[in-house]
Coordinates of C-alpha atoms in Angstrom, one line a residue:
M1 CA -0.4 -24.8 -88.6
K2 CA -3.7 -23.0 -88.5
H3 CA -6.0 -23.2 -85.6
H4 CA -9.7 -23.3 -86.3
V5 CA -12.1 -22.0 -83.7
S6 CA -15.7 -23.0 -84.1
T7 CA -18.5 -20.5 -84.2
N8 CA -20.0 -22.0 -81.1
E9 CA -16.8 -21.5 -79.1
N10 CA -16.7 -17.8 -80.2
V11 CA -20.3 -17.3 -79.1
E12 CA -19.7 -19.0 -75.8
G13 CA -16.6 -16.8 -75.2
A14 CA -18.6 -13.6 -76.0
N15 CA -21.4 -14.7 -73.7
S16 CA -18.9 -15.4 -70.9
T17 CA -17.4 -11.9 -71.3
E18 CA -20.8 -10.3 -71.2
I19 CA -21.7 -12.2 -68.1
K20 CA -18.4 -11.2 -66.4
N21 CA -19.0 -7.5 -67.4
A22 CA -22.6 -7.7 -66.1
G23 CA -21.3 -9.2 -62.8
N24 CA -18.7 -6.5 -62.5
G25 CA -21.3 -3.8 -63.1
K26 CA -23.7 -5.3 -60.5
A27 CA -20.8 -5.5 -58.0
M28 CA -19.8 -1.8 -58.7
L29 CA -23.5 -0.8 -58.3
A30 CA -23.7 -2.7 -55.0
R31 CA -20.5 -1.1 -53.7
Y32 CA -21.8 2.3 -54.8
E33 CA -25.1 1.7 -52.9
Q34 CA -23.2 0.5 -49.9
K35 CA -21.0 3.7 -49.9
K36 CA -24.1 5.8 -50.4
Q37 CA -25.9 4.1 -47.5
A38 CA -22.7 4.5 -45.4
R39 CA -22.6 8.3 -46.2
L40 CA -26.3 8.6 -45.3
V41 CA -25.8 6.8 -42.0
A42 CA -22.8 9.0 -41.3
Q43 CA -24.8 12.2 -42.1
K44 CA -27.6 11.0 -39.8
R45 CA -25.1 10.3 -37.1
R46 CA -23.5 13.8 -37.5
K47 CA -26.9 15.5 -37.5
K48 CA -27.9 13.5 -34.4
Y49 CA -24.5 14.4 -32.7
Y50 CA -24.9 18.1 -33.6
R51 CA -28.5 18.2 -32.3
F52 CA -27.3 16.5 -29.1
M53 CA -24.4 19.1 -28.7
R54 CA -26.8 22.0 -29.3
R55 CA -29.1 20.7 -26.7
I56 CA -26.2 20.3 -24.3
G57 CA -25.1 23.8 -25.1
F58 CA -28.6 25.2 -24.7
A59 CA -29.0 23.4 -21.3
I60 CA -25.6 24.9 -20.1
I61 CA -26.7 28.4 -21.1
V62 CA -30.0 28.0 -19.4
A63 CA -28.3 26.7 -16.3
W64 CA -25.8 29.6 -16.3
I65 CA -28.6 32.2 -16.7
I66 CA -30.6 30.6 -13.9
G67 CA -27.5 30.5 -11.7
E68 CA -26.8 34.2 -12.4
L69 CA -30.4 35.1 -11.5
I70 CA -30.1 33.1 -8.3
L71 CA -26.8 34.7 -7.4
N72 CA -28.0 38.2 -8.3
G73 CA -31.2 37.6 -6.4
Y74 CA -29.2 36.4 -3.4
S75 CA -26.8 39.4 -3.6
V76 CA -29.7 41.8 -3.8
L77 CA -31.4 40.1 -0.9
K78 CA -28.2 40.1 1.1
N79 CA -27.5 43.8 0.4
T80 CA -31.1 44.7 1.3
A81 CA -30.9 42.7 4.5
G82 CA -27.5 44.3 5.4
R83 CA -28.9 47.8 4.7
E84 CA -31.9 47.2 6.9
I85 CA -29.8 45.8 9.8
A86 CA -27.4 48.7 9.5
M87 CA -30.3 51.2 9.8
M88 CA -31.8 49.4 12.7
R89 CA -28.4 49.3 14.6
F90 CA -27.7 52.9 13.8
E91 CA -31.1 54.0 15.3
Q92 CA -30.5 51.9 18.4
A93 CA -27.0 53.4 18.8
L94 CA -28.6 56.9 18.7
K95 CA -31.2 56.0 21.3
R96 CA -28.6 54.5 23.6
K97 CA -26.2 57.3 23.0
D98 CA -23.6 54.7 22.2
V99 CA -20.7 56.9 21.1
A100 CA -18.4 53.9 20.3
A101 CA -20.9 52.4 17.9
L102 CA -21.8 55.7 16.3
Q103 CA -18.1 56.3 15.6
T104 CA -18.2 53.2 13.4
Y105 CA -21.5 54.2 11.7
I106 CA -21.1 57.9 11.2
R107 CA -18.6 59.0 8.5
I108 CA -17.9 62.8 8.4
P109 CA -17.4 63.9 4.7
G110 CA -13.8 65.1 4.4
E111 CA -13.1 64.3 8.0
A112 CA -13.9 67.9 8.9
F113 CA -14.0 67.0 12.7
P114 CA -14.0 63.9 14.8
V115 CA -17.0 62.0 16.0
N116 CA -17.0 62.0 19.8
E117 CA -19.2 62.7 22.7
T118 CA -18.7 66.5 22.4
T119 CA -19.7 66.8 18.7
L120 CA -22.6 64.3 19.2
Q121 CA -24.1 66.0 22.2
P122 CA -26.2 68.5 20.2
L123 CA -27.7 65.6 18.2
F124 CA -28.5 63.7 21.4
T125 CA -30.1 66.8 22.9
Y126 CA -32.3 67.3 19.9
L127 CA -33.4 63.6 19.7
D128 CA -34.2 63.6 23.5
K129 CA -36.6 66.6 23.1
H130 CA -38.0 65.5 19.7
P131 CA -38.4 61.7 19.6
Q132 CA -40.5 62.1 16.4
A133 CA -37.2 62.9 14.7
Y134 CA -36.6 59.2 14.3
E135 CA -39.7 59.2 12.0
T136 CA -38.0 61.9 9.9
L137 CA -34.9 59.7 9.6
E138 CA -37.0 56.7 8.5
R139 CA -38.7 58.8 5.8
D140 CA -35.3 59.9 4.6
F141 CA -34.1 56.3 4.4
D142 CA -37.3 55.3 2.6
K143 CA -36.7 57.9 -0.1
Q144 CA -33.1 56.7 -0.5
R145 CA -34.4 53.1 -1.0
K146 CA -36.6 54.3 -3.9
M147 CA -34.3 56.9 -5.5
K148 CA -30.8 56.4 -6.9
H149 CA -29.8 60.0 -6.2
V150 CA -31.4 61.8 -3.2
Y151 CA -29.2 64.8 -3.0
I152 CA -26.9 66.5 -5.5
K153 CA -24.7 69.1 -4.0
G154 CA -25.4 72.5 -5.6
L155 CA -28.7 71.4 -7.1
T156 CA -30.7 70.2 -4.1
S157 CA -31.0 72.7 -1.3
K158 CA -32.5 70.3 1.3
P159 CA -30.4 67.2 1.7
P160 CA -31.4 64.3 3.9
V161 CA -30.2 64.4 7.5
F162 CA -28.1 61.3 7.0
T163 CA -27.2 59.7 3.7
I164 CA -26.7 56.0 3.5
K165 CA -23.5 55.0 1.6
V166 CA -21.3 52.0 1.2
Y167 CA -17.7 52.6 2.4
E168 CA -15.1 49.9 2.6
N169 CA -17.7 47.2 2.1
R170 CA -19.9 48.3 4.9
Y171 CA -22.9 50.7 5.3
V172 CA -22.1 54.1 6.8
F173 CA -24.2 57.2 7.5
E174 CA -22.9 60.5 6.2
P175 CA -24.5 63.4 8.1
T176 CA -25.4 66.7 6.4
L177 CA -23.0 69.3 7.8
Y178 CA -24.7 72.6 8.5
F179 CA -23.3 76.2 8.6
L180 CA -24.5 79.2 10.5
K181 CA -24.6 82.8 9.1
I182 CA -24.7 85.0 12.2
R183 CA -25.7 88.6 11.9
L184 CA -24.2 90.8 14.7
D185 CA -24.8 94.3 16.0
E186 CA -21.1 95.0 15.7
A187 CA -18.6 93.4 13.4
D188 CA -16.2 92.7 16.3
D189 CA -18.8 91.2 18.7
L190 CA -17.8 88.0 20.4
M191 CA -19.6 84.8 19.2
L192 CA -20.2 81.6 21.1
V193 CA -21.8 78.4 19.9
N194 CA -22.9 76.1 22.7
G195 CA -20.7 78.1 25.0
K196 CA -17.6 77.7 22.9
K197 CA -16.0 80.8 21.4
V198 CA -15.8 80.8 17.5
Q199 CA -14.1 83.2 15.2
G200 CA -16.3 82.8 12.1
E201 CA -15.5 83.4 8.4
A202 CA -15.9 86.8 6.9
T203 CA -18.6 87.4 4.3
K204 CA -19.4 90.2 1.9
D205 CA -21.4 91.8 4.7
P206 CA -19.1 92.9 7.6
F207 CA -21.8 92.3 10.1
V208 CA -22.4 88.6 9.0
K209 CA -20.0 85.8 10.0
K210 CA -20.2 82.2 8.8
V211 CA -19.4 79.5 11.2
G212 CA -19.4 75.7 10.9
P213 CA -19.6 72.9 10.0
Y214 CA -21.9 71.3 12.6
L215 CA -23.6 68.0 12.9
P216 CA -27.4 67.9 13.0
G217 CA -28.7 68.9 16.4
T218 CA -29.7 71.8 18.8
Y219 CA -27.3 74.7 19.2
T220 CA -27.3 77.8 21.3
V221 CA -25.8 80.8 19.5
T222 CA -24.7 83.8 21.6
S223 CA -23.2 87.2 20.8
V224 CA -21.5 89.4 23.3
E225 CA -20.9 93.1 22.7
D226 CA -18.1 94.8 24.7
G227 CA -18.7 98.2 26.2
E228 CA -19.6 99.9 29.5
K229 CA -22.4 97.4 29.8
R230 CA -21.8 94.0 28.2
K231 CA -24.8 93.3 25.9
K232 CA -25.7 89.7 25.3
Q233 CA -28.0 88.2 22.7
T234 CA -28.8 84.4 22.6
K235 CA -30.9 82.3 20.3
Q236 CA -31.5 78.5 20.1
V237 CA -31.1 77.0 16.6
I238 CA -32.2 73.6 15.4
L239 CA -30.2 72.1 12.6
F240 CA -32.1 69.0 11.5
G241 CA -33.2 68.8 7.9
G242 CA -33.8 71.8 5.7
A243 CA -31.2 74.0 4.1
R244 CA -27.5 73.4 4.8
V245 CA -27.0 77.1 5.7
Y246 CA -29.1 78.6 8.5
E247 CA -29.2 82.3 9.1
V248 CA -29.3 83.6 12.7
D249 CA -30.0 87.3 13.4
L250 CA -28.7 88.4 16.8
T251 CA -29.5 92.0 16.2
K252 CA -33.1 91.5 17.3
E253 CA -34.4 91.1 20.8

């Protein structure tokens, strides 16, 4: 049995299919637009998030830099204050002849000899007779504030009387140690420094002996020649600034 479909029914079916296809196309377009908008919104959110994180990172870096500057500034201020206090107390200890305090402030390079009342006495004697010497010390300290290297052994002939250094997290004062080259009438003459007999180190000249080291201060150097009549020569020497080696001629009256 044959089925007959009218032309109108065919047209209506075709129209219905076209409507469905058109509806599906609009739905797909709508979904595409929605996804596109969602992607745009997500991109904007990511950009906003990244901008926010960059700002946070920048703020952290700025805060860290400011903190470092503050800490460094505080450290410099603290070190400067500590240095000034150490210099003030060192000068007070010298004026008061406070041996115990000076033993904590004065550090002998290489521990050549101890710091005690005997070794400090020539320095006390010089400062008592020359109070302006404190101004010399202050000028030396001022130079050391401004210059990184004040004295280079072997290159600078006139070191400061005391060099400020940091030792075991505290400020100490290293004195320049002086030597005497004593010229004698006879190679076997007896030598005394501040009344104490010294042997001396031989030099190329048999009539010149090198003695030391000594702290800054005033020293009396004496030579005694044996014979029928003991001949004595004495000179007072000031070791405070200047060259590290001081020549003393005891052959002259």
